[in-house]
mmCIF file of C-alpha atoms and ligand atoms in Angstrom:
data_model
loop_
_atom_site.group_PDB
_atom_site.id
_atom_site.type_symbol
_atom_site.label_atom_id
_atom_site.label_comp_id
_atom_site.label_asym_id
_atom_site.label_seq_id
_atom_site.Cartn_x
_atom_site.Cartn_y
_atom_site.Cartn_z
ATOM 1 C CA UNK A 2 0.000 0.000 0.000
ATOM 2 C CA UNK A 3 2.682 2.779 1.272
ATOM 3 C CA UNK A 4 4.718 1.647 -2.249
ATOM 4 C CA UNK A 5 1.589 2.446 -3.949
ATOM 5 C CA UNK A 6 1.101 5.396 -2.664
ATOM 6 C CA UNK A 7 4.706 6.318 -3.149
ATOM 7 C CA UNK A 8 3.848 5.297 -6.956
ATOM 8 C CA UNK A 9 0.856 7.715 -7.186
ATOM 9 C CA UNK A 10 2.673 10.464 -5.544
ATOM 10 C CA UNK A 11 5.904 10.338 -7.952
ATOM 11 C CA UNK A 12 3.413 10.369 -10.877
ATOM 12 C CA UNK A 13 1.900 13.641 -9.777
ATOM 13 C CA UNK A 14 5.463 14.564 -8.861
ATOM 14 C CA UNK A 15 5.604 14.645 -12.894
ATOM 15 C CA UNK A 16 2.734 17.197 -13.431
ATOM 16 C CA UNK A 17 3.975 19.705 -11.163
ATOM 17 C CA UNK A 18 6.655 22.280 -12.354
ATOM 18 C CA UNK A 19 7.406 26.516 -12.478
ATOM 19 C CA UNK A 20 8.454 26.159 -15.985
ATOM 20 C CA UNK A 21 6.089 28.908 -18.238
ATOM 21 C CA UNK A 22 6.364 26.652 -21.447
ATOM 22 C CA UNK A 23 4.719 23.980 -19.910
ATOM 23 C CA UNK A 24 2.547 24.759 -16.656
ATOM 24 C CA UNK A 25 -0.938 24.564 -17.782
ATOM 25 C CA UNK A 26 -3.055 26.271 -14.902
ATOM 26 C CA UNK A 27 -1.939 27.796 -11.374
ATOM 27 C CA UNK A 28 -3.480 26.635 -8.210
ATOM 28 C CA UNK A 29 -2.334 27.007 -4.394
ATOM 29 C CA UNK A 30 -1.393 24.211 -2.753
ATOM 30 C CA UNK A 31 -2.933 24.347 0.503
ATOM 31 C CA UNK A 32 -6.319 25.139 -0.984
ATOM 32 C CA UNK A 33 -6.419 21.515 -2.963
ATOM 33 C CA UNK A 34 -4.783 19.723 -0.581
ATOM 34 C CA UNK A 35 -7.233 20.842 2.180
ATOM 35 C CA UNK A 36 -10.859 20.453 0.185
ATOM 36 C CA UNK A 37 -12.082 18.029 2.035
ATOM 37 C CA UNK A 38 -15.641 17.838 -0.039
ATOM 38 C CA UNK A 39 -13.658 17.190 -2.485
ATOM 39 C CA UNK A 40 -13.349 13.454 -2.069
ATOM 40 C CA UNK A 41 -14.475 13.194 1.450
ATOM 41 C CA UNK A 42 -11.364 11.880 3.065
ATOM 42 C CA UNK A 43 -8.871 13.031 5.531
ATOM 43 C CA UNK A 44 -8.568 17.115 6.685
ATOM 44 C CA UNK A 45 -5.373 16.854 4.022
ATOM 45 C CA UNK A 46 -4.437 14.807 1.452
ATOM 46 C CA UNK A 47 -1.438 14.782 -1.253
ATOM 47 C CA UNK A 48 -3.773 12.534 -3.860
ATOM 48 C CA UNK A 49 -6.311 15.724 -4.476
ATOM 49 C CA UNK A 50 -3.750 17.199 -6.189
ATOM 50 C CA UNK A 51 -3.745 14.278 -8.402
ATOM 51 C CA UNK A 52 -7.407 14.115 -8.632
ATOM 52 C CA UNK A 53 -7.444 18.426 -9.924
ATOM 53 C CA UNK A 54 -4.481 17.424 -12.211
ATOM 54 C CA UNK A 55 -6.665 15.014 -13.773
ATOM 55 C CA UNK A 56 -9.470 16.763 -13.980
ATOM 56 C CA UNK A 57 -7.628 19.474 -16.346
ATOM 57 C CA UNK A 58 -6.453 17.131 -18.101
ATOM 58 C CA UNK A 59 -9.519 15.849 -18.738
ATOM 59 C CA UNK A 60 -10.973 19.042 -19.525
ATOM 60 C CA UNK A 61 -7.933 20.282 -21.785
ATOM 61 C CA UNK A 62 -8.454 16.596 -23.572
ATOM 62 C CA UNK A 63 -4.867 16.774 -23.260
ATOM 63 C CA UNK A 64 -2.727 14.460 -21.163
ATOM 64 C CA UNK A 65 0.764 14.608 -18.828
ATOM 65 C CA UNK A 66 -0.891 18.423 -18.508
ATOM 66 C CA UNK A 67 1.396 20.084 -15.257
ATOM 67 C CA UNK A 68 0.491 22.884 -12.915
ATOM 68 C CA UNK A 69 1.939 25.290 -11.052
ATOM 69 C CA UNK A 70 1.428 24.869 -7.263
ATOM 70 C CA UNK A 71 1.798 27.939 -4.819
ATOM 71 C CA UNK A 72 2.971 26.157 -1.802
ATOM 72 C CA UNK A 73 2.334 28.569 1.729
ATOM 73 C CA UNK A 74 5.191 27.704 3.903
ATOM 74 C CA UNK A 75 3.197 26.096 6.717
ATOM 75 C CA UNK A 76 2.274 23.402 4.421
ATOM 76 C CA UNK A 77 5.812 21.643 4.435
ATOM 77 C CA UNK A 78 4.935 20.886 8.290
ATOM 78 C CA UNK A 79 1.236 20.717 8.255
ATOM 79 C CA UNK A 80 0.344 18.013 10.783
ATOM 80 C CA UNK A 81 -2.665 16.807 8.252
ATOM 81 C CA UNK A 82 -0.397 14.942 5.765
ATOM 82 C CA UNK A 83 1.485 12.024 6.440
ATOM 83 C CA UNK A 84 4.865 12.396 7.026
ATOM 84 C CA UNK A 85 5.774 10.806 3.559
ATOM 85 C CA UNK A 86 3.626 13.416 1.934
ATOM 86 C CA UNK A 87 5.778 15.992 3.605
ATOM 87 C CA UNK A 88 8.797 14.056 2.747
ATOM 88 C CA UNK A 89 7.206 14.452 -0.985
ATOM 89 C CA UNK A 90 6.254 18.472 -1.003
ATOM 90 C CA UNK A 91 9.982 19.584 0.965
ATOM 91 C CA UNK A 92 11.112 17.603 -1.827
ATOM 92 C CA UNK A 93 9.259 19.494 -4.725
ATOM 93 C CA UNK A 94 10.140 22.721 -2.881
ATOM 94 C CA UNK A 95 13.726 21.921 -2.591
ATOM 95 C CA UNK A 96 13.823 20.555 -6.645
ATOM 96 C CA UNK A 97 11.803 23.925 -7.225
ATOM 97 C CA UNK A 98 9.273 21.735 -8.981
ATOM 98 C CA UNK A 99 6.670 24.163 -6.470
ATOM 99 C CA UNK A 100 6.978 27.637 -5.482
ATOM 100 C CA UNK A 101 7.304 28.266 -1.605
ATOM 101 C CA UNK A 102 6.244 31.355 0.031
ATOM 102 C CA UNK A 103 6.166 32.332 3.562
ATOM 103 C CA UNK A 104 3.250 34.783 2.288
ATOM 104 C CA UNK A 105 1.585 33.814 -0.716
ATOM 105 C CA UNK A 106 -0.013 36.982 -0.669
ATOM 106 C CA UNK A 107 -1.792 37.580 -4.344
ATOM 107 C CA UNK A 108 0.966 35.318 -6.179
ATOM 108 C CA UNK A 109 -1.260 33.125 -7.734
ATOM 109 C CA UNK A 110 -3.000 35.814 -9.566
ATOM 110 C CA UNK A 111 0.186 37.700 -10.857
ATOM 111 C CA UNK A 112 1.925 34.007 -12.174
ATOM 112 C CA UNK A 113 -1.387 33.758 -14.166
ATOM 113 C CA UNK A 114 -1.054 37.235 -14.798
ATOM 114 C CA UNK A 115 2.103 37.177 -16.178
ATOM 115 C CA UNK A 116 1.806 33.729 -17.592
ATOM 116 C CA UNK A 117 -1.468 33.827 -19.025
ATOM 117 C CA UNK A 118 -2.242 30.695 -17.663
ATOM 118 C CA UNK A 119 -6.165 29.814 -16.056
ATOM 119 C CA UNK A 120 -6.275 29.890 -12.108
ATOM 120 C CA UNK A 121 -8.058 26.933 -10.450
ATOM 121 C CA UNK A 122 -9.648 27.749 -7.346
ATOM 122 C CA UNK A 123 -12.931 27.987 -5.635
ATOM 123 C CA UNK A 124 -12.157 32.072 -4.546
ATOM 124 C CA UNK A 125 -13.657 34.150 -6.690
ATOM 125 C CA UNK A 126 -10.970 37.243 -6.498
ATOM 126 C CA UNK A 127 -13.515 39.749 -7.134
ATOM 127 C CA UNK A 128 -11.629 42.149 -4.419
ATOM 128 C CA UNK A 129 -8.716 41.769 -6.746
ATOM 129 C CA UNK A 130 -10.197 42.784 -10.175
ATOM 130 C CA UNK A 131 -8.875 45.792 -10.156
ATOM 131 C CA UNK A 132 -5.547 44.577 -10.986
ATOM 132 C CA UNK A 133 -6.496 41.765 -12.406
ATOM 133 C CA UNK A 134 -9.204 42.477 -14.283
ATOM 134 C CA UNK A 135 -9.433 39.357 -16.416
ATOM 135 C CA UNK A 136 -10.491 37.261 -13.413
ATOM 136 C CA UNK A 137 -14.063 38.698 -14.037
ATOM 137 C CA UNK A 138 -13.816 39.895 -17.495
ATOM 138 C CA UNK A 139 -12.415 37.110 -18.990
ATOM 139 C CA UNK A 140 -14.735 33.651 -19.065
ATOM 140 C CA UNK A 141 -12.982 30.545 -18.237
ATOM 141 C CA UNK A 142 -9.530 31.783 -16.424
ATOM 142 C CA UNK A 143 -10.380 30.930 -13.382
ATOM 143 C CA UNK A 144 -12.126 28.003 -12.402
ATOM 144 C CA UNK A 145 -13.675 25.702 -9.011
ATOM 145 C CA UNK A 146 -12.896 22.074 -8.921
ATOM 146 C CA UNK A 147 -16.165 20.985 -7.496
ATOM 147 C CA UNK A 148 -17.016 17.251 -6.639
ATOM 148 C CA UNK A 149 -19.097 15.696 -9.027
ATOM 149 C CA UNK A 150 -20.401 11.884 -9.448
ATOM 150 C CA UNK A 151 -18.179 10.731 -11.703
ATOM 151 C CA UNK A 152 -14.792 12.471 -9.957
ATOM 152 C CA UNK A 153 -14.486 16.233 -9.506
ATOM 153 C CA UNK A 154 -15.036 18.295 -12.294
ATOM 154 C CA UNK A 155 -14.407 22.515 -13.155
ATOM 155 C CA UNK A 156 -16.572 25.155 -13.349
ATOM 156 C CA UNK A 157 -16.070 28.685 -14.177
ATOM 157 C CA UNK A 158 -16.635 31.400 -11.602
ATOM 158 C CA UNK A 159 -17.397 33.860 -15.153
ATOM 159 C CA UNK A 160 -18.841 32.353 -17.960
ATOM 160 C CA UNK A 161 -20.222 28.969 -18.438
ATOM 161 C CA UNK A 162 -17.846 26.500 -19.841
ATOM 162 C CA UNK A 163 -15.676 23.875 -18.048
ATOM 163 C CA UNK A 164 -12.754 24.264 -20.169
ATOM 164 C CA UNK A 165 -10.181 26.329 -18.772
ATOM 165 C CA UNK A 166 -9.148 29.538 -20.349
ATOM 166 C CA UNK A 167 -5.646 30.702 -20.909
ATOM 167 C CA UNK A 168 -5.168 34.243 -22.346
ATOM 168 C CA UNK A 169 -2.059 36.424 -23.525
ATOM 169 C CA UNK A 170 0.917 36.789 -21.546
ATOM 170 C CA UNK A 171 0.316 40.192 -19.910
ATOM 171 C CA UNK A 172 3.211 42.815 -21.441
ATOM 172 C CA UNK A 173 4.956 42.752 -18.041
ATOM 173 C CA UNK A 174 5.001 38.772 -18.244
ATOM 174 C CA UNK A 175 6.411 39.236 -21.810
ATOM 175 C CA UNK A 176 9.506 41.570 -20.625
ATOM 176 C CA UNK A 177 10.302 39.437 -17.545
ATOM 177 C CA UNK A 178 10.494 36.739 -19.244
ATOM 178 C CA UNK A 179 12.552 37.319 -22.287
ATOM 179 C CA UNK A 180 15.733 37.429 -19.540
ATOM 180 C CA UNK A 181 17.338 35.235 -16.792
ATOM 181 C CA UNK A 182 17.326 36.034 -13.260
ATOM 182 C CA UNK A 183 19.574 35.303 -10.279
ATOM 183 C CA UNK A 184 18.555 35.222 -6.610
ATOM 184 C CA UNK A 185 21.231 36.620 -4.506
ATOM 185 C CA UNK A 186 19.819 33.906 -1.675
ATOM 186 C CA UNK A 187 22.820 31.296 -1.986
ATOM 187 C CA UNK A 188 20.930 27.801 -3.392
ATOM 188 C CA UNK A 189 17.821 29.339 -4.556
ATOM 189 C CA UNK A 190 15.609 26.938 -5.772
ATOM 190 C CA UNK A 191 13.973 29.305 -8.368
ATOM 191 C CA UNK A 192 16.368 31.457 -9.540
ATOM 192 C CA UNK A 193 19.764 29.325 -8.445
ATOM 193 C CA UNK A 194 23.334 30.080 -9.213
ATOM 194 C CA UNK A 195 23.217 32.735 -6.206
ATOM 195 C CA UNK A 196 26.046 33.645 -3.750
ATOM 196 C CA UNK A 197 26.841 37.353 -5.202
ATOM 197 C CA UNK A 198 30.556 37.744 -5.434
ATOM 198 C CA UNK A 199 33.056 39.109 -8.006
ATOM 199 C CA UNK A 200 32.337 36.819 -9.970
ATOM 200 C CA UNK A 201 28.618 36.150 -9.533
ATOM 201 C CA UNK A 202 28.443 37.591 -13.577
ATOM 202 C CA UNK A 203 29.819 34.476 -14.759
ATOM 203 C CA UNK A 204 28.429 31.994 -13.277
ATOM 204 C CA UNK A 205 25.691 29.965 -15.377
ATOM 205 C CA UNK A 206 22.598 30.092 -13.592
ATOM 206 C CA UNK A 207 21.882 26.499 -12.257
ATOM 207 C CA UNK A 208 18.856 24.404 -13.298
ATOM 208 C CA UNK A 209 17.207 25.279 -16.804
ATOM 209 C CA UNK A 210 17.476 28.990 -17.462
ATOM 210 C CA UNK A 211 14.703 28.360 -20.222
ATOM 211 C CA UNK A 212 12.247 27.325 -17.444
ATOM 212 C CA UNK A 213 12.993 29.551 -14.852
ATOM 213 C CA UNK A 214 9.684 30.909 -13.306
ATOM 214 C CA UNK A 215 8.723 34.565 -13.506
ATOM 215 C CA UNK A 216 9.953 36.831 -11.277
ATOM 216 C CA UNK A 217 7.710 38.405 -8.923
ATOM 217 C CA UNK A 218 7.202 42.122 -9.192
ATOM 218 C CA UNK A 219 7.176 44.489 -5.982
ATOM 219 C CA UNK A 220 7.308 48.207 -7.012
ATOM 220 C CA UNK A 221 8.409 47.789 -10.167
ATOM 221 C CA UNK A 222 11.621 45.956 -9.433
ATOM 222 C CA UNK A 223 11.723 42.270 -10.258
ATOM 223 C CA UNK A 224 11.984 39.987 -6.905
ATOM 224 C CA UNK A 225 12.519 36.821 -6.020
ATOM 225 C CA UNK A 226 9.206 35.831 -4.569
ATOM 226 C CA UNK A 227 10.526 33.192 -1.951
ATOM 227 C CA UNK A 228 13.219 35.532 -0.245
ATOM 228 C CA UNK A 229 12.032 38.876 -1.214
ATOM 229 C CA UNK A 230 15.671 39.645 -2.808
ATOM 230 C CA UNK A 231 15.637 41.797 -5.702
ATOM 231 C CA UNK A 232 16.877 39.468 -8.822
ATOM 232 C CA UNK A 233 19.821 40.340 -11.029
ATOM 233 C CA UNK A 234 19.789 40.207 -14.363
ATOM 234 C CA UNK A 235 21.888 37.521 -15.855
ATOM 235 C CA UNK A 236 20.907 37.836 -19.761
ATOM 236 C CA UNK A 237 18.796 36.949 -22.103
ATOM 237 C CA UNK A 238 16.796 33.759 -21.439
ATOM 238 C CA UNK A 239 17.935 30.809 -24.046
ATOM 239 C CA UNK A 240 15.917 30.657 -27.109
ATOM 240 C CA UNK A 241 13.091 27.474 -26.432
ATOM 241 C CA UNK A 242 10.662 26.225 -28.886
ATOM 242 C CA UNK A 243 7.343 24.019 -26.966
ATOM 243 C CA UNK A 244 6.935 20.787 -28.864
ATOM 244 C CA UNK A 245 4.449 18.108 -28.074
ATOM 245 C CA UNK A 246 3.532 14.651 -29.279
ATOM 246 C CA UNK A 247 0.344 13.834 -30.194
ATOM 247 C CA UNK A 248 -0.751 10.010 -30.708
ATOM 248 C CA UNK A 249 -3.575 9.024 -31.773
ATOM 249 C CA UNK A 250 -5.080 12.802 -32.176
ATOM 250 C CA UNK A 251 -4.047 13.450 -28.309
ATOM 251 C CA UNK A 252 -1.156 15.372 -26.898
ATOM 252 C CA UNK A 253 0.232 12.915 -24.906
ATOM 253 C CA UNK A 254 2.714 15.637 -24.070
ATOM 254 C CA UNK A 255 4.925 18.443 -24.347
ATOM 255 C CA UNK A 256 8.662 19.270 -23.962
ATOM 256 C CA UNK A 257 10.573 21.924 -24.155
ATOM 257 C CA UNK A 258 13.819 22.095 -26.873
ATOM 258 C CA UNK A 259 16.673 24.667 -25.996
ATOM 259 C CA UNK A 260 19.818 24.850 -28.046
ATOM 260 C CA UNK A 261 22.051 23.603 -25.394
ATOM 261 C CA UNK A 262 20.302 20.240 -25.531
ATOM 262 C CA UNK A 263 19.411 17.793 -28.536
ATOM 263 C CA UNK A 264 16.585 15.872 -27.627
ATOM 264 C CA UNK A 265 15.547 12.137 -28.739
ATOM 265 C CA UNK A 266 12.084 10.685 -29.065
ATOM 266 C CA UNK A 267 11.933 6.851 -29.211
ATOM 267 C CA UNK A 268 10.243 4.069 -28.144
ATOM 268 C CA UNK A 269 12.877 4.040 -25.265
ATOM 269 C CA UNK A 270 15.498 6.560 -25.499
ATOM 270 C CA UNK A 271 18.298 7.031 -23.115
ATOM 271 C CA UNK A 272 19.721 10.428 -22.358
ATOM 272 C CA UNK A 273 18.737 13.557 -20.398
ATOM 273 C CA UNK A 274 15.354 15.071 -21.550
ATOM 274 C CA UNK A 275 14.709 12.162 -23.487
ATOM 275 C CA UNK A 276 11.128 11.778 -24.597
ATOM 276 C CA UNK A 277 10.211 8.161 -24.290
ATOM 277 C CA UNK A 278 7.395 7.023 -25.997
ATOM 278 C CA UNK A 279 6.660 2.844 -25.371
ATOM 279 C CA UNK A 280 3.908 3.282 -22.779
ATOM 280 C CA UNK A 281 1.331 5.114 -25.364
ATOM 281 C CA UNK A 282 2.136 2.617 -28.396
ATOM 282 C CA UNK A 283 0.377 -0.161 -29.805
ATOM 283 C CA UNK A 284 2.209 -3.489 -30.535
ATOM 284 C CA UNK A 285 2.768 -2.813 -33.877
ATOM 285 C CA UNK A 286 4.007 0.688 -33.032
ATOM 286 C CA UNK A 287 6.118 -0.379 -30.623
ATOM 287 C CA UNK A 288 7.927 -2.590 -33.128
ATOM 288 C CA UNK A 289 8.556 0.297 -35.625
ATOM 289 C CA UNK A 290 9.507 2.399 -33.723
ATOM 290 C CA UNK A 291 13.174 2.111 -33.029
ATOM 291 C CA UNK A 292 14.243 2.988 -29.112
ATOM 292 C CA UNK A 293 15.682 6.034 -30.747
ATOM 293 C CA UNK A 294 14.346 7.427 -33.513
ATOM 294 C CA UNK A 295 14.605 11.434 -34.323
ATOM 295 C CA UNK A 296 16.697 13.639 -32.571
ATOM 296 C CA UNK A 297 15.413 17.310 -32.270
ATOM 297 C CA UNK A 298 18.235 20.056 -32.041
ATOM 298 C CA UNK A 299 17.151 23.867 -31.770
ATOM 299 C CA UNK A 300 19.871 25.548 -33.979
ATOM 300 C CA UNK A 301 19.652 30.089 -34.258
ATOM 301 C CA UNK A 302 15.810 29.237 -33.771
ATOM 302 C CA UNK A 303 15.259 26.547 -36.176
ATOM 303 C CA UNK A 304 14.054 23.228 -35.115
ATOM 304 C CA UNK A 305 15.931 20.607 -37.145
ATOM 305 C CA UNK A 306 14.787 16.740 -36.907
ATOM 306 C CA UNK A 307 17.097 13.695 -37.944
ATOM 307 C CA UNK A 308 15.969 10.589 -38.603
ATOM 308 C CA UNK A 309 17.802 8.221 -36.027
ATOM 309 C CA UNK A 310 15.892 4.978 -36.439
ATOM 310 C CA UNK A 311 15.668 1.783 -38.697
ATOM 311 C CA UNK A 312 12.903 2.277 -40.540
ATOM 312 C CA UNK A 313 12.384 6.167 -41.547
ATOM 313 C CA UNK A 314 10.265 8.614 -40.785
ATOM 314 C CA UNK A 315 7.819 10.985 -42.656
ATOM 315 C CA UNK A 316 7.061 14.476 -42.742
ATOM 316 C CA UNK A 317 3.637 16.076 -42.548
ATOM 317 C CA UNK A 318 4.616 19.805 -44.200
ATOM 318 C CA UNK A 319 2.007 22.059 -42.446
ATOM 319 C CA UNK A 320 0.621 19.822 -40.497
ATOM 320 C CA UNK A 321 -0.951 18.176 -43.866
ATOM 321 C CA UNK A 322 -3.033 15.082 -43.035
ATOM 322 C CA UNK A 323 -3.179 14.163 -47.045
ATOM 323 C CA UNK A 324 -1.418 10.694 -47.702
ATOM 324 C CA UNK A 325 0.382 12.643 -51.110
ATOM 325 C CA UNK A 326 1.677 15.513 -49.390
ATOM 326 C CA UNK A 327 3.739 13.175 -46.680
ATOM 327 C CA UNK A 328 7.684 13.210 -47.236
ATOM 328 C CA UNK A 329 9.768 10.877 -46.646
ATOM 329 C CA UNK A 330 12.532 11.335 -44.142
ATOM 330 C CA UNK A 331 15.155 8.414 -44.294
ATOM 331 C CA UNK A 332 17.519 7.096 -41.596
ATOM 332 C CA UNK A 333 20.135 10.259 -40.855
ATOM 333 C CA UNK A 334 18.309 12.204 -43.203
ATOM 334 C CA UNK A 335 17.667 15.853 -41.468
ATOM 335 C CA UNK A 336 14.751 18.365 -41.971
ATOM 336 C CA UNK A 337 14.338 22.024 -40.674
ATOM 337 C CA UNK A 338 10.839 21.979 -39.326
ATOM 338 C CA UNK A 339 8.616 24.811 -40.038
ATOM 339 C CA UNK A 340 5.491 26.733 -38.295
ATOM 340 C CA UNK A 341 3.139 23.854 -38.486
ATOM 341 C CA UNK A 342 5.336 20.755 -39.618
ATOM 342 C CA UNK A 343 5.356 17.809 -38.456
ATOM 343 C CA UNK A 344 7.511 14.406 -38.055
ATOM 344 C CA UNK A 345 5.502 11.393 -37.906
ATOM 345 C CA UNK A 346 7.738 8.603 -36.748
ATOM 346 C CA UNK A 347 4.713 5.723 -37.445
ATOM 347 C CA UNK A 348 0.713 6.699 -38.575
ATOM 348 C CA UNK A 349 -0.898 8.726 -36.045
ATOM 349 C CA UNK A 350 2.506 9.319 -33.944
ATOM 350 C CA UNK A 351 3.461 12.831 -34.253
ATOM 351 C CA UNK A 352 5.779 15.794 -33.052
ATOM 352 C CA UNK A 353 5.435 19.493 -34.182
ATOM 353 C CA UNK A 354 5.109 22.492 -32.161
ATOM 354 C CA UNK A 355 3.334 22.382 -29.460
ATOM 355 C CA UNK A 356 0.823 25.040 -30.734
ATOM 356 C CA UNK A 357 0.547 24.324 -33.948
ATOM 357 C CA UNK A 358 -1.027 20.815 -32.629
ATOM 358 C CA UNK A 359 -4.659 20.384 -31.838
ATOM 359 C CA UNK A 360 -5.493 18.070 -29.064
ATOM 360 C CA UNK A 361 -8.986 16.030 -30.013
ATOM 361 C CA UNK A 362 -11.606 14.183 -27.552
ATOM 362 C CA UNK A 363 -11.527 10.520 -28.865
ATOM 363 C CA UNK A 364 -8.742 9.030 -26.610
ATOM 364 C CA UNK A 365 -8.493 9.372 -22.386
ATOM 365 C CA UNK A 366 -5.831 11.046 -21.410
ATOM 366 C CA UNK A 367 -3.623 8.679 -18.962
ATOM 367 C CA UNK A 368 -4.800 9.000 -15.188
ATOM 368 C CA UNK A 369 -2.426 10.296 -12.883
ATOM 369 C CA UNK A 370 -3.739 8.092 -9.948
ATOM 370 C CA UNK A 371 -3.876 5.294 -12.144
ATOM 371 C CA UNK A 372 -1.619 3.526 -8.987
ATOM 372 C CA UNK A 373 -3.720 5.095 -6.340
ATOM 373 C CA UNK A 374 -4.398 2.363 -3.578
ATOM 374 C CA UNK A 375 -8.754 2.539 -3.284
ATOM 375 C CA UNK A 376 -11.009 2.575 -5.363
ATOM 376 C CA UNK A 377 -12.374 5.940 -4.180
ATOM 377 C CA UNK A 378 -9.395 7.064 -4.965
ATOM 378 C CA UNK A 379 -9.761 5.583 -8.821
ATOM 379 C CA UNK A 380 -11.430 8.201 -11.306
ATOM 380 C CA UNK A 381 -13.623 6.941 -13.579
ATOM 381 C CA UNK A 382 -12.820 6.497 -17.439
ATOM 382 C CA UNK A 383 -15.227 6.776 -20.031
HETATM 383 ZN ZN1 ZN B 406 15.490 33.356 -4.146
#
């Protein structure tokens, strides 16, 4: 049972990240962990994370969809979750997987501010509309997980539909985050590389500079929102492009490509950032598919895709669907890929950029509790 649980809890360990490429919706952690009605178990529990998770995902018919948790302080000690899911959240804190604050104040709003992103949560924010006035002007961006009979499901606060909403980036967002920052707070989990010095200039910021969250903003001056220092800045932020795969007509899900790291997509690729692919493949799939089989490079801003594998690839130019219009792209042949290209490494298996690729209804996306323990616990699948 406890390995179980360890197994649920390291799958939503995978859905939760600060990086603005690929965080899909912003929600506090204390709020989720502590509604209760939710699933009508203990005060505080870890797995209702997992539950909301999968409830976007369902909703964004889109799957491996991450979040960005606001984690108050108190929670890394609340006396409600076990001690292994304490264990599991000063872990995501120290990884910066989850932003800590001793005073979450309005953060929330200002990441989806700045981000764009939806905000899930059953407080309305109407106070707060004055500067942010999309949370009642704008339908859909920011919405209640509310229990429902068959698992929870969202609702908007403005407007009627369950999807969530993202919108623009807000101008600030777009200037904070076309540079790198650096904490002066030695081992800052957010904006690492720290420790001021002579020399503080030259060192690389630690982690991946492309993902680094957004910076909060107090009077105008960009600060680090778990220590209150005011950031440095170290530079522009590394080019990125967001590419997902889509199988079957679903994102399965997306990854980020910087030009510091190649990336291969395979059945079962080794090598960091790899994109593995075997769990969402058919038999017959699996076997054409070679372990490795394109590698992605980011080179001055294009994306360029090599053929790695066995058997070849094809190209879908503009995201084309028509048999006649797919190229061929043979083993350590390379292609730049363009606005809405795509690489199809078998029928139906896709990459292209991530926005360029609708997501469609007719598969489930993959349960993050698929390991959970009870079968309360177990969300339904269509
Ligand atoms: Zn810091």
């Amino acid at each position: 049972m406890r390995f179980e649980i360890s197994k649920v809890l390291d799958a939503i360990e995978g859905r939760v990240c600060t990086d603005p490429s690929l965080a899909r919706a912003v929600l506090d952690l204390a709020e989720v962990i502590r509604y209760q009605d939710l699933d009508g178990g203990r005060p505080a529990s870890l797995l209702r994370l997992g539950m909301v998770i999968d409830t976007l995902a369902r909703q964004l018919e889109e799957d491996s969809v991450p979040v960005y948790a606001v984690v108050h302080r108190a929670l890394l000690s609340d006396a409600d979750l076990t001690s292994n899911e304490r264990m599991v959240v000063r872990r995501w804190a120290d990884d910066g997987l989850v932003e800590v604050l001793d005073n979450p104040g309005d953060r929330m709003l200002e990441v989806a501010d700045l981000l764009g992103l939806p905000v899930l949560s059953r407080v309305r924010f109407d106070g707060l509309r004055g500067r942010f006035p999309w949370v009642v002007e704008q339908p859909g961006r920011v919405l209640a997980p509310v229990p429902d009979a068959g698992g929870p499901k969202l609702v908007a606060h403005v407007g009627g539909g369950p999807k969530p909403v993202a919108g623009d980036r807000s101008s600030t967002g777009v200037k904070l985050l076309a540079r790198q920052w650096r904490c002066p707070e030695p081992g800052c989990a957010l904006f690492g590389g720290g420790g001021g010095g002579a020399f503080a200039d030259l060192a690389r910021v630690e982690g991946a500079p492309a993902g680094q969250p957004p910076p909060s903003l107090r009077n105008g001056v960009p600060t680090c929102p778990r220590h209150g220092a005011r950031l440095s800045d170290a530079g522009p932020r590394p080019r990125s492009e967001v590419l997902a795969v889509r199988i079957g007509g679903l994102i399965r899900r997306r990854f980020v490509l910087t030009e510091e790291q190649p990336v291969l997509v395979g059945r079962a690729p080794e090598g960091t950032g790899a994109v593995m692919l075997g769990q969402w493949l058919n038999d017959e799939a699996r076997r054409w598919i070679s372990r490795s089989h394109i590698r992605l490079e980011l080179r001055v801003g294009e994306v360029i895709v090599t053929d790695v594998s066995t058997n070849g690839s094809g190209i879908r130019p503009n995201g084309s669907l028509v048999e006649s219009e797919r190229v061929p792209l043979a083993p350590k042949q390379s292609r730049v890929l363009a606005g809405a290209d795509m690489v199809e490494l078998y029928p139906g298996v896709q990459i292209g950029r991530a926005e360029a690729l609708p997501s469609g209804a007719s598969f489930t996306p993959t349960s993050v509790m698929a390991e959970a323990p009870t079968m309360a616990m177990r969300l339904p699948r269509p």
